[in-house]
Amino acid sequence: MSARESSDEFKVKVCRICGEGKFFNFLDLHSMPVPNGFVVKEDLGKFEQQYPLAVMACETCWLVQVTHVVPPGRMFENYLYIPSTSTTMLNHFNSMAKSLVKQFDIKPSDVVMDIGSNDGTLLSFFRQEGVQVLGVDPAANLAHLARMKGINTINALFSSKLASDIVGQGTRPRLITATNVVAHMSELHDFCKGVNSLLDDQGVLVTEFPYCVDMLQKLEFDTIYHEHLSYISLLPFSQLMAKFKMRIFDVQRNPVHGGTARVFVCKEGARYQQTKELEKCLADERAMGLQTRKPYIEFAEKVQQNCVALVKYLKELKAAGKRVVGYGASAKGNVLLNYCKITPDLVEYVVDSIPFKQWRFTPGTHIPIYPEQKLQDDRPDYALLLAWNFQEEIVAKQAAFRDRGGKFIVPIPTVTTI
Ligand code: JHZ
Ligand code: ZN
């Protein structure tokens, strides 16, 4: 923000699904830097911009959303998140490509398009299945990486205008995928308009997003950050689709990123039948009271209690002379560190496998980030698992750390040690 800007400029005034403006604020995580704003050493003394971070529910359609939207240019220009560094995500995308090609009988002449294609990981698995691919991603560094792998990629933000250009050039994807990107979009109507114009009558959109129900049930408050504008449940999402003459016909829940919904969407008149799984999810959302204030209030209370417990535990460890580090300089980790005000006096450093992040410092809390090898060389007593979504993968990989007495602290839903 320049001196002229104020946080009010970024305040959300109307809901991005229903357009109404009656909101219920339920959790304030306070101002903090954007969670992928890793700091280089030379900038440590410089001013670091902070942005408000809080969530509210729209009391008309019940979409959960952040209260303020940071301009995308400040978050995504040189994006540091690359899923292909995790085997969990590689396996996930590989099986996703395989099963979708089979389920929708995608032929070699068909095009699969990925919106928010990142470094082309998902599309490279589709290509292995022998189909044509097209990626769209606004981050120049990632589009470049994808092209290096031979993945045809448009370096732009997806929009209905871009969609009509693509259709104009004669491309009509049979299948559109959009994983971990819909929650990041401010213009959901324009996204739907674009998707609708790209799909033919029997075309399908498969989108995956962190599922609001999982976030609430597992107290995953750290998945709330500036990049994630919406925390989507199926009740508001179906309303959005209906506005654009589309409908959800199936949903599959999976454990990726702490609980993700894979949602299948088609045009209103397409042949796909609504599944039992979808009916069950919608009924469960109603039963949880997602269209009332209650579950959101309970979530906020429990989150605050858990954060108090975590800081208390870290202070006790410190008092007992134990050395604690962090594992995984994830975006969510940065939210947790900032909200709980955990600085290098409680967590000495963080290890991370992504070279871009190494030798930088965590935004706001300025904890140094090193390669994972440091854990073996330095032998701290505890590693706070900031990338708890990769618990299985990381704990298995760090068997040597545990063998010589090292312990992992899992921060959510309640603080546990393994
Ligand atoms: P990870 C991302 O959030 C970004 P983040 C994004 N905004 C989004 O929507 C969500 O995902 C869903 C490291 N690591 O993937 C790598 C190891 O060091 O949970 C990463 O820096 N060793 C698009 O940033 C971090 O942990 C390992 O063995 O919260 C994990 O970050 C593994 C597996 C990971 O994403
Ligand atoms: Zn709404």
PDB file of C-alpha atoms in Angstrom, residues 108-391:
ATOM      1  CA  PRO A 108      -6.083 -38.261 -28.586  1.00  0.00           C
ATOM      2  CA  SER A 109      -7.754 -35.599 -30.723  1.00  0.00           C
ATOM      3  CA  ASP A 110      -9.403 -34.001 -27.653  1.00  0.00           C
ATOM      4  CA  VAL A 111      -7.949 -31.027 -25.819  1.00  0.00           C
ATOM      5  CA  VAL A 112      -7.688 -30.880 -22.037  1.00  0.00           C
ATOM      6  CA  MET A 113      -7.266 -27.362 -20.758  1.00  0.00           C
ATOM      7  CA  ASP A 114      -5.931 -26.497 -17.320  1.00  0.00           C
ATOM      8  CA  ILE A 115      -6.707 -23.124 -15.774  1.00  0.00           C
ATOM      9  CA  GLY A 116      -3.984 -22.090 -13.314  1.00  0.00           C
ATOM     10  CA  SER A 117      -1.669 -24.643 -14.877  1.00  0.00           C
ATOM     11  CA  ASN A 118       1.323 -23.696 -12.707  1.00  0.00           C
ATOM     12  CA  ASP A 119       4.475 -25.434 -13.986  1.00  0.00           C
ATOM     13  CA  GLY A 120       2.455 -27.826 -16.164  1.00  0.00           C
ATOM     14  CA  THR A 121       2.544 -30.743 -13.721  1.00  0.00           C
ATOM     15  CA  LEU A 122      -1.073 -31.868 -14.141  1.00  0.00           C
ATOM     16  CA  LEU A 123      -1.036 -31.374 -17.908  1.00  0.00           C
ATOM     17  CA  SER A 124       2.155 -33.386 -18.299  1.00  0.00           C
ATOM     18  CA  PHE A 125       0.249 -36.362 -16.855  1.00  0.00           C
ATOM     19  CA  PHE A 126      -2.593 -35.781 -19.314  1.00  0.00           C
ATOM     20  CA  ARG A 127      -0.053 -35.691 -22.094  1.00  0.00           C
ATOM     21  CA  GLN A 128       1.301 -39.046 -20.934  1.00  0.00           C
ATOM     22  CA  GLU A 129      -2.231 -40.325 -21.526  1.00  0.00           C
ATOM     23  CA  GLY A 130      -1.850 -39.218 -25.126  1.00  0.00           C
ATOM     24  CA  VAL A 131      -4.232 -36.252 -25.223  1.00  0.00           C
ATOM     25  CA  GLN A 132      -3.633 -32.670 -26.355  1.00  0.00           C
ATOM     26  CA  VAL A 133      -3.138 -30.077 -23.644  1.00  0.00           C
ATOM     27  CA  LEU A 134      -3.374 -26.339 -23.145  1.00  0.00           C
ATOM     28  CA  GLY A 135      -2.371 -24.488 -19.989  1.00  0.00           C
ATOM     29  CA  VAL A 136      -3.212 -20.975 -18.830  1.00  0.00           C
ATOM     30  CA  ASP A 137      -1.266 -19.354 -16.009  1.00  0.00           C
ATOM     31  CA  PRO A 138      -0.576 -15.712 -15.074  1.00  0.00           C
ATOM     32  CA  ALA A 139       2.847 -16.337 -13.469  1.00  0.00           C
ATOM     33  CA  ALA A 140       5.582 -15.749 -16.043  1.00  0.00           C
ATOM     34  CA  ASN A 141       8.162 -17.891 -14.226  1.00  0.00           C
ATOM     35  CA  LEU A 142       5.797 -20.878 -14.050  1.00  0.00           C
ATOM     36  CA  ALA A 143       4.531 -20.582 -17.624  1.00  0.00           C
ATOM     37  CA  HIS A 144       8.185 -20.634 -18.654  1.00  0.00           C
ATOM     38  CA  LEU A 145       8.846 -23.817 -16.656  1.00  0.00           C
ATOM     39  CA  ALA A 146       5.809 -25.467 -18.252  1.00  0.00           C
ATOM     40  CA  ARG A 147       6.907 -24.530 -21.767  1.00  0.00           C
ATOM     41  CA  MET A 148      10.349 -25.971 -21.047  1.00  0.00           C
ATOM     42  CA  LYS A 149       8.551 -29.281 -20.464  1.00  0.00           C
ATOM     43  CA  GLY A 150       6.827 -28.861 -23.815  1.00  0.00           C
ATOM     44  CA  ILE A 151       3.445 -27.953 -22.324  1.00  0.00           C
ATOM     45  CA  ASN A 152       1.608 -25.500 -24.555  1.00  0.00           C
ATOM     46  CA  THR A 153       0.927 -22.619 -22.140  1.00  0.00           C
ATOM     47  CA  ILE A 154      -0.710 -19.213 -22.434  1.00  0.00           C
ATOM     48  CA  ASN A 155       0.882 -16.814 -19.948  1.00  0.00           C
ATOM     49  CA  ALA A 156      -2.182 -14.818 -18.912  1.00  0.00           C
ATOM     50  CA  LEU A 157      -4.846 -14.555 -16.279  1.00  0.00           C
ATOM     51  CA  PHE A 158      -7.856 -16.614 -17.354  1.00  0.00           C
ATOM     52  CA  SER A 159     -10.853 -14.463 -18.319  1.00  0.00           C
ATOM     53  CA  SER A 160     -13.986 -14.730 -20.457  1.00  0.00           C
ATOM     54  CA  LYS A 161     -12.173 -12.545 -23.004  1.00  0.00           C
ATOM     55  CA  LEU A 162      -9.284 -15.028 -23.178  1.00  0.00           C
ATOM     56  CA  ALA A 163     -11.817 -17.864 -23.431  1.00  0.00           C
ATOM     57  CA  SER A 164     -13.478 -16.285 -26.438  1.00  0.00           C
ATOM     58  CA  ASP A 165     -10.072 -15.774 -28.083  1.00  0.00           C
ATOM     59  CA  ILE A 166      -9.320 -19.467 -27.548  1.00  0.00           C
ATOM     60  CA  VAL A 167     -12.685 -20.488 -29.003  1.00  0.00           C
ATOM     61  CA  GLY A 168     -12.076 -18.016 -31.853  1.00  0.00           C
ATOM     62  CA  GLN A 169      -8.890 -19.882 -32.697  1.00  0.00           C
ATOM     63  CA  GLY A 170     -10.879 -23.078 -33.005  1.00  0.00           C
ATOM     64  CA  THR A 171     -10.018 -24.750 -29.683  1.00  0.00           C
ATOM     65  CA  ARG A 172     -12.840 -26.302 -27.683  1.00  0.00           C
ATOM     66  CA  PRO A 173     -11.595 -28.348 -24.746  1.00  0.00           C
ATOM     67  CA  ARG A 174     -13.485 -31.560 -23.938  1.00  0.00           C
ATOM     68  CA  LEU A 175     -12.377 -31.210 -20.362  1.00  0.00           C
ATOM     69  CA  ILE A 176     -11.320 -28.188 -18.350  1.00  0.00           C
ATOM     70  CA  THR A 177      -9.469 -28.652 -15.081  1.00  0.00           C
ATOM     71  CA  ALA A 178      -8.915 -25.965 -12.467  1.00  0.00           C
ATOM     72  CA  THR A 179      -7.153 -27.181  -9.344  1.00  0.00           C
ATOM     73  CA  ASN A 180      -6.414 -24.896  -6.400  1.00  0.00           C
ATOM     74  CA  VAL A 181      -7.303 -21.822  -8.365  1.00  0.00           C
ATOM     75  CA  VAL A 182     -11.033 -21.075  -8.029  1.00  0.00           C
ATOM     76  CA  ALA A 183     -10.552 -20.088  -4.393  1.00  0.00           C
ATOM     77  CA  HIS A 184      -7.952 -17.576  -5.596  1.00  0.00           C
ATOM     78  CA  MET A 185     -10.242 -15.844  -8.087  1.00  0.00           C
ATOM     79  CA  SER A 186     -11.990 -12.587  -7.438  1.00  0.00           C
ATOM     80  CA  GLU A 187     -14.022 -12.616 -10.652  1.00  0.00           C
ATOM     81  CA  LEU A 188     -15.955 -15.846 -10.258  1.00  0.00           C
ATOM     82  CA  HIS A 189     -18.700 -14.700 -12.621  1.00  0.00           C
ATOM     83  CA  ASP A 190     -16.224 -13.995 -15.380  1.00  0.00           C
ATOM     84  CA  PHE A 191     -14.579 -17.378 -14.763  1.00  0.00           C
ATOM     85  CA  CYS A 192     -17.938 -19.129 -15.155  1.00  0.00           C
ATOM     86  CA  LYS A 193     -18.761 -17.127 -18.251  1.00  0.00           C
ATOM     87  CA  GLY A 194     -15.421 -18.146 -19.773  1.00  0.00           C
ATOM     88  CA  VAL A 195     -15.806 -21.815 -18.863  1.00  0.00           C
ATOM     89  CA  ASN A 196     -19.341 -21.871 -20.224  1.00  0.00           C
ATOM     90  CA  SER A 197     -18.233 -20.447 -23.559  1.00  0.00           C
ATOM     91  CA  LEU A 198     -15.360 -22.940 -23.870  1.00  0.00           C
ATOM     92  CA  LEU A 199     -17.297 -26.121 -23.078  1.00  0.00           C
ATOM     93  CA  ASP A 200     -19.378 -27.846 -25.693  1.00  0.00           C
ATOM     94  CA  ASP A 201     -22.760 -29.331 -24.708  1.00  0.00           C
ATOM     95  CA  GLN A 202     -21.269 -32.418 -23.059  1.00  0.00           C
ATOM     96  CA  GLY A 203     -18.008 -30.800 -21.928  1.00  0.00           C
ATOM     97  CA  VAL A 204     -16.973 -31.020 -18.283  1.00  0.00           C
ATOM     98  CA  LEU A 205     -15.223 -28.749 -15.810  1.00  0.00           C
ATOM     99  CA  VAL A 206     -13.425 -30.540 -12.986  1.00  0.00           C
ATOM    100  CA  THR A 207     -12.351 -28.166 -10.294  1.00  0.00           C
ATOM    101  CA  GLU A 208     -10.637 -28.859  -7.001  1.00  0.00           C
ATOM    102  CA  PHE A 209     -10.546 -26.511  -4.047  1.00  0.00           C
ATOM    103  CA  PRO A 210      -9.859 -26.797  -0.325  1.00  0.00           C
ATOM    104  CA  TYR A 211     -13.277 -27.746   1.037  1.00  0.00           C
ATOM    105  CA  CYS A 212     -14.754 -25.367   3.585  1.00  0.00           C
ATOM    106  CA  VAL A 213     -16.252 -28.295   5.510  1.00  0.00           C
ATOM    107  CA  ASP A 214     -12.785 -29.789   6.090  1.00  0.00           C
ATOM    108  CA  MET A 215     -11.398 -26.433   7.120  1.00  0.00           C
ATOM    109  CA  LEU A 216     -14.132 -25.979   9.717  1.00  0.00           C
ATOM    110  CA  GLN A 217     -14.045 -29.532  11.032  1.00  0.00           C
ATOM    111  CA  LYS A 218     -10.252 -29.813  11.266  1.00  0.00           C
ATOM    112  CA  LEU A 219      -9.658 -26.233  12.455  1.00  0.00           C
ATOM    113  CA  GLU A 220      -7.404 -25.518   9.465  1.00  0.00           C
ATOM    114  CA  PHE A 221      -7.383 -21.778  10.108  1.00  0.00           C
ATOM    115  CA  ASP A 222      -3.928 -21.448   8.535  1.00  0.00           C
ATOM    116  CA  THR A 223      -5.372 -22.221   5.103  1.00  0.00           C
ATOM    117  CA  ILE A 224      -6.968 -18.793   5.429  1.00  0.00           C
ATOM    118  CA  TYR A 225      -4.714 -16.308   3.661  1.00  0.00           C
ATOM    119  CA  HIS A 226      -4.797 -13.384   1.269  1.00  0.00           C
ATOM    120  CA  GLU A 227      -4.429 -15.599  -1.798  1.00  0.00           C
ATOM    121  CA  HIS A 228      -7.497 -17.623  -0.881  1.00  0.00           C
ATOM    122  CA  LEU A 229     -10.377 -15.271  -1.445  1.00  0.00           C
ATOM    123  CA  SER A 230     -13.122 -17.886  -0.984  1.00  0.00           C
ATOM    124  CA  TYR A 231     -13.539 -20.947   1.285  1.00  0.00           C
ATOM    125  CA  ILE A 232     -15.956 -22.864  -0.789  1.00  0.00           C
ATOM    126  CA  SER A 233     -18.755 -25.193   0.207  1.00  0.00           C
ATOM    127  CA  LEU A 234     -21.121 -26.792  -2.274  1.00  0.00           C
ATOM    128  CA  LEU A 235     -24.292 -24.894  -1.350  1.00  0.00           C
ATOM    129  CA  PRO A 236     -22.993 -21.494  -2.526  1.00  0.00           C
ATOM    130  CA  PHE A 237     -20.985 -23.074  -5.349  1.00  0.00           C
ATOM    131  CA  SER A 238     -24.131 -24.661  -6.821  1.00  0.00           C
ATOM    132  CA  GLN A 239     -25.820 -21.255  -6.728  1.00  0.00           C
ATOM    133  CA  LEU A 240     -22.900 -19.823  -8.671  1.00  0.00           C
ATOM    134  CA  MET A 241     -23.095 -22.538 -11.313  1.00  0.00           C
ATOM    135  CA  ALA A 242     -26.850 -22.084 -11.682  1.00  0.00           C
ATOM    136  CA  LYS A 243     -26.327 -18.401 -12.498  1.00  0.00           C
ATOM    137  CA  PHE A 244     -24.393 -19.499 -15.568  1.00  0.00           C
ATOM    138  CA  LYS A 245     -26.668 -22.336 -16.639  1.00  0.00           C
ATOM    139  CA  MET A 246     -24.300 -24.962 -15.344  1.00  0.00           C
ATOM    140  CA  ARG A 247     -24.699 -27.503 -12.568  1.00  0.00           C
ATOM    141  CA  ILE A 248     -22.592 -29.682 -10.295  1.00  0.00           C
ATOM    142  CA  PHE A 249     -23.222 -33.372 -10.982  1.00  0.00           C
ATOM    143  CA  ASP A 250     -20.645 -35.083  -8.778  1.00  0.00           C
ATOM    144  CA  VAL A 251     -18.201 -34.483  -5.962  1.00  0.00           C
ATOM    145  CA  GLN A 252     -15.324 -36.526  -4.590  1.00  0.00           C
ATOM    146  CA  ARG A 253     -13.602 -35.629  -1.368  1.00  0.00           C
ATOM    147  CA  ASN A 254      -9.895 -36.344  -0.974  1.00  0.00           C
ATOM    148  CA  PRO A 255      -7.299 -35.634   1.720  1.00  0.00           C
ATOM    149  CA  VAL A 256      -5.022 -33.399  -0.372  1.00  0.00           C
ATOM    150  CA  HIS A 257      -4.174 -30.037   1.280  1.00  0.00           C
ATOM    151  CA  GLY A 258      -6.077 -31.018   4.405  1.00  0.00           C
ATOM    152  CA  GLY A 259      -9.301 -31.872   2.581  1.00  0.00           C
ATOM    153  CA  THR A 260     -10.150 -31.020  -0.978  1.00  0.00           C
ATOM    154  CA  ALA A 261     -13.393 -31.291  -2.922  1.00  0.00           C
ATOM    155  CA  ARG A 262     -13.159 -32.375  -6.557  1.00  0.00           C
ATOM    156  CA  VAL A 263     -16.281 -30.995  -8.129  1.00  0.00           C
ATOM    157  CA  PHE A 264     -17.653 -32.029 -11.517  1.00  0.00           C
ATOM    158  CA  VAL A 265     -19.595 -29.428 -13.450  1.00  0.00           C
ATOM    159  CA  CYS A 266     -21.459 -29.565 -16.756  1.00  0.00           C
ATOM    160  CA  LYS A 267     -23.961 -27.461 -18.655  1.00  0.00           C
ATOM    161  CA  GLU A 268     -27.543 -27.609 -17.421  1.00  0.00           C
ATOM    162  CA  GLY A 269     -28.756 -29.814 -20.250  1.00  0.00           C
ATOM    163  CA  ALA A 270     -25.813 -32.242 -20.369  1.00  0.00           C
ATOM    164  CA  ARG A 271     -26.368 -35.973 -19.928  1.00  0.00           C
ATOM    165  CA  TYR A 272     -24.567 -36.431 -16.585  1.00  0.00           C
ATOM    166  CA  GLN A 273     -26.729 -37.619 -13.678  1.00  0.00           C
ATOM    167  CA  GLN A 274     -26.475 -36.082 -10.226  1.00  0.00           C
ATOM    168  CA  THR A 275     -24.689 -38.602  -7.969  1.00  0.00           C
ATOM    169  CA  LYS A 276     -25.573 -39.859  -4.475  1.00  0.00           C
ATOM    170  CA  GLU A 277     -22.248 -38.503  -3.204  1.00  0.00           C
ATOM    171  CA  LEU A 278     -23.259 -34.991  -4.242  1.00  0.00           C
ATOM    172  CA  GLU A 279     -26.675 -35.324  -2.580  1.00  0.00           C
ATOM    173  CA  LYS A 280     -24.989 -36.528   0.591  1.00  0.00           C
ATOM    174  CA  CYS A 281     -22.491 -33.643   0.681  1.00  0.00           C
ATOM    175  CA  LEU A 282     -25.249 -31.078   0.217  1.00  0.00           C
ATOM    176  CA  ALA A 283     -27.332 -32.717   2.950  1.00  0.00           C
ATOM    177  CA  ASP A 284     -24.300 -32.814   5.282  1.00  0.00           C
ATOM    178  CA  GLU A 285     -23.630 -29.126   4.697  1.00  0.00           C
ATOM    179  CA  ARG A 286     -27.216 -28.317   5.663  1.00  0.00           C
ATOM    180  CA  ALA A 287     -27.011 -30.565   8.715  1.00  0.00           C
ATOM    181  CA  MET A 288     -23.803 -28.824   9.849  1.00  0.00           C
ATOM    182  CA  GLY A 289     -25.697 -25.560   9.787  1.00  0.00           C
ATOM    183  CA  LEU A 290     -23.459 -23.975   7.162  1.00  0.00           C
ATOM    184  CA  GLN A 291     -26.276 -21.555   6.401  1.00  0.00           C
ATOM    185  CA  THR A 292     -26.280 -20.310   9.989  1.00  0.00           C
ATOM    186  CA  ARG A 293     -23.676 -18.463  12.079  1.00  0.00           C
ATOM    187  CA  LYS A 294     -23.162 -21.297  14.546  1.00  0.00           C
ATOM    188  CA  PRO A 295     -20.411 -23.435  12.929  1.00  0.00           C
ATOM    189  CA  TYR A 296     -18.337 -20.360  12.114  1.00  0.00           C
ATOM    190  CA  ILE A 297     -18.483 -19.021  15.670  1.00  0.00           C
ATOM    191  CA  GLU A 298     -17.469 -22.407  17.069  1.00  0.00           C
ATOM    192  CA  PHE A 299     -14.601 -22.666  14.600  1.00  0.00           C
ATOM    193  CA  ALA A 300     -13.207 -19.267  15.569  1.00  0.00           C
ATOM    194  CA  GLU A 301     -13.366 -20.056  19.287  1.00  0.00           C
ATOM    195  CA  LYS A 302     -11.566 -23.366  18.921  1.00  0.00           C
ATOM    196  CA  VAL A 303      -8.898 -21.895  16.649  1.00  0.00           C
ATOM    197  CA  GLN A 304      -8.047 -19.242  19.197  1.00  0.00           C
ATOM    198  CA  GLN A 305      -7.839 -21.807  21.997  1.00  0.00           C
ATOM    199  CA  ASN A 306      -5.550 -23.997  19.937  1.00  0.00           C
ATOM    200  CA  CYS A 307      -3.190 -21.153  19.087  1.00  0.00           C
ATOM    201  CA  VAL A 308      -2.857 -20.260  22.752  1.00  0.00           C
ATOM    202  CA  ALA A 309      -2.036 -23.910  23.505  1.00  0.00           C
ATOM    203  CA  LEU A 310       0.600 -24.039  20.748  1.00  0.00           C
ATOM    204  CA  VAL A 311       2.467 -20.945  21.908  1.00  0.00           C
ATOM    205  CA  LYS A 312       2.328 -22.163  25.505  1.00  0.00           C
ATOM    206  CA  TYR A 313       3.845 -25.485  24.464  1.00  0.00           C
ATOM    207  CA  LEU A 314       6.643 -23.849  22.445  1.00  0.00           C
ATOM    208  CA  LYS A 315       7.505 -21.624  25.393  1.00  0.00           C
ATOM    209  CA  GLU A 316       7.615 -24.623  27.713  1.00  0.00           C
ATOM    210  CA  LEU A 317       9.966 -26.436  25.351  1.00  0.00           C
ATOM    211  CA  LYS A 318      12.200 -23.413  25.179  1.00  0.00           C
ATOM    212  CA  ALA A 319      12.242 -23.102  28.985  1.00  0.00           C
ATOM    213  CA  ALA A 320      13.251 -26.763  29.155  1.00  0.00           C
ATOM    214  CA  GLY A 321      16.222 -26.020  26.881  1.00  0.00           C
ATOM    215  CA  LYS A 322      14.820 -27.803  23.821  1.00  0.00           C
ATOM    216  CA  ARG A 323      15.582 -26.601  20.303  1.00  0.00           C
ATOM    217  CA  VAL A 324      12.617 -26.258  17.961  1.00  0.00           C
ATOM    218  CA  VAL A 325      12.699 -25.644  14.192  1.00  0.00           C
ATOM    219  CA  GLY A 326       9.952 -25.532  11.564  1.00  0.00           C
ATOM    220  CA  TYR A 327       9.333 -27.950   8.704  1.00  0.00           C
ATOM    221  CA  GLY A 328       7.940 -26.618   5.422  1.00  0.00           C
ATOM    222  CA  ALA A 329       7.916 -22.878   4.691  1.00  0.00           C
ATOM    223  CA  SER A 330       4.363 -23.223   3.424  1.00  0.00           C
ATOM    224  CA  ALA A 331       2.033 -20.287   2.921  1.00  0.00           C
ATOM    225  CA  LYS A 332      -0.174 -21.716   5.658  1.00  0.00           C
ATOM    226  CA  GLY A 333       2.877 -21.981   7.918  1.00  0.00           C
ATOM    227  CA  ASN A 334       3.447 -18.278   7.505  1.00  0.00           C
ATOM    228  CA  VAL A 335      -0.120 -17.551   8.568  1.00  0.00           C
ATOM    229  CA  LEU A 336       0.307 -19.687  11.661  1.00  0.00           C
ATOM    230  CA  LEU A 337       3.670 -18.115  12.544  1.00  0.00           C
ATOM    231  CA  ASN A 338       2.356 -14.589  12.096  1.00  0.00           C
ATOM    232  CA  TYR A 339      -0.943 -15.101  13.873  1.00  0.00           C
ATOM    233  CA  CYS A 340       0.716 -16.836  16.820  1.00  0.00           C
ATOM    234  CA  LYS A 341       3.616 -14.339  16.716  1.00  0.00           C
ATOM    235  CA  ILE A 342       6.200 -17.105  16.533  1.00  0.00           C
ATOM    236  CA  THR A 343       9.631 -15.609  15.777  1.00  0.00           C
ATOM    237  CA  PRO A 344      13.201 -17.054  15.773  1.00  0.00           C
ATOM    238  CA  ASP A 345      13.328 -17.077  19.569  1.00  0.00           C
ATOM    239  CA  LEU A 346      10.745 -19.912  19.572  1.00  0.00           C
ATOM    240  CA  VAL A 347      11.452 -21.516  16.168  1.00  0.00           C
ATOM    241  CA  GLU A 348      15.116 -21.124  15.186  1.00  0.00           C
ATOM    242  CA  TYR A 349      14.789 -21.806  11.485  1.00  0.00           C
ATOM    243  CA  VAL A 350      12.551 -23.560   8.969  1.00  0.00           C
ATOM    244  CA  VAL A 351      13.660 -26.208   6.477  1.00  0.00           C
ATOM    245  CA  ASP A 352      12.069 -26.438   3.046  1.00  0.00           C
ATOM    246  CA  SER A 353      12.655 -28.435  -0.119  1.00  0.00           C
ATOM    247  CA  ILE A 354      11.913 -25.602  -2.557  1.00  0.00           C
ATOM    248  CA  PRO A 355      15.155 -23.913  -3.688  1.00  0.00           C
ATOM    249  CA  PHE A 356      13.382 -20.562  -4.335  1.00  0.00           C
ATOM    250  CA  LYS A 357      12.462 -20.325  -0.660  1.00  0.00           C
ATOM    251  CA  GLN A 358      15.811 -21.410   0.773  1.00  0.00           C
ATOM    252  CA  TRP A 359      18.151 -18.709   2.155  1.00  0.00           C
ATOM    253  CA  ARG A 360      15.214 -16.339   2.369  1.00  0.00           C
ATOM    254  CA  PHE A 361      13.242 -15.453   5.510  1.00  0.00           C
ATOM    255  CA  THR A 362       9.636 -16.115   6.431  1.00  0.00           C
ATOM    256  CA  PRO A 363       7.448 -13.055   5.785  1.00  0.00           C
ATOM    257  CA  GLY A 364       6.661 -11.022   8.896  1.00  0.00           C
ATOM    258  CA  THR A 365       8.332 -13.367  11.365  1.00  0.00           C
ATOM    259  CA  HIS A 366      11.787 -13.371   9.683  1.00  0.00           C
ATOM    260  CA  ILE A 367      12.763 -16.941  10.473  1.00  0.00           C
ATOM    261  CA  PRO A 368      15.629 -18.119   8.188  1.00  0.00           C
ATOM    262  CA  ILE A 369      14.844 -20.906   5.708  1.00  0.00           C
ATOM    263  CA  TYR A 370      17.348 -23.659   4.907  1.00  0.00           C
ATOM    264  CA  PRO A 371      17.415 -26.839   2.823  1.00  0.00           C
ATOM    265  CA  GLU A 372      16.000 -29.952   4.497  1.00  0.00           C
ATOM    266  CA  GLN A 373      19.507 -31.388   4.920  1.00  0.00           C
ATOM    267  CA  LYS A 374      20.034 -28.947   7.781  1.00  0.00           C
ATOM    268  CA  LEU A 375      17.782 -31.128   9.962  1.00  0.00           C
ATOM    269  CA  GLN A 376      20.246 -34.026   9.717  1.00  0.00           C
ATOM    270  CA  ASP A 377      23.331 -31.853  10.164  1.00  0.00           C
ATOM    271  CA  ASP A 378      22.027 -29.751  13.026  1.00  0.00           C
ATOM    272  CA  ARG A 379      19.891 -32.251  14.950  1.00  0.00           C
ATOM    273  CA  PRO A 380      17.329 -30.044  16.730  1.00  0.00           C
ATOM    274  CA  ASP A 381      14.929 -31.665  19.223  1.00  0.00           C
ATOM    275  CA  TYR A 382      11.584 -30.761  17.637  1.00  0.00           C
ATOM    276  CA  ALA A 383      10.273 -29.848  14.201  1.00  0.00           C
ATOM    277  CA  LEU A 384       7.012 -27.925  14.072  1.00  0.00           C
ATOM    278  CA  LEU A 385       5.208 -29.328  11.050  1.00  0.00           C
ATOM    279  CA  LEU A 386       4.116 -26.199   9.219  1.00  0.00           C
ATOM    280  CA  ALA A 387       3.305 -28.303   6.132  1.00  0.00           C
ATOM    281  CA  TRP A 388       0.978 -30.619   8.099  1.00  0.00           C
ATOM    282  CA  ASN A 389      -0.768 -31.581   4.852  1.00  0.00           C
ATOM    283  CA  PHE A 390       2.351 -33.564   3.927  1.00  0.00           C
ATOM    284  CA  GLN A 391       2.675 -35.193   7.341  1.00  0.00           C
TER     285      GLN A 391
END
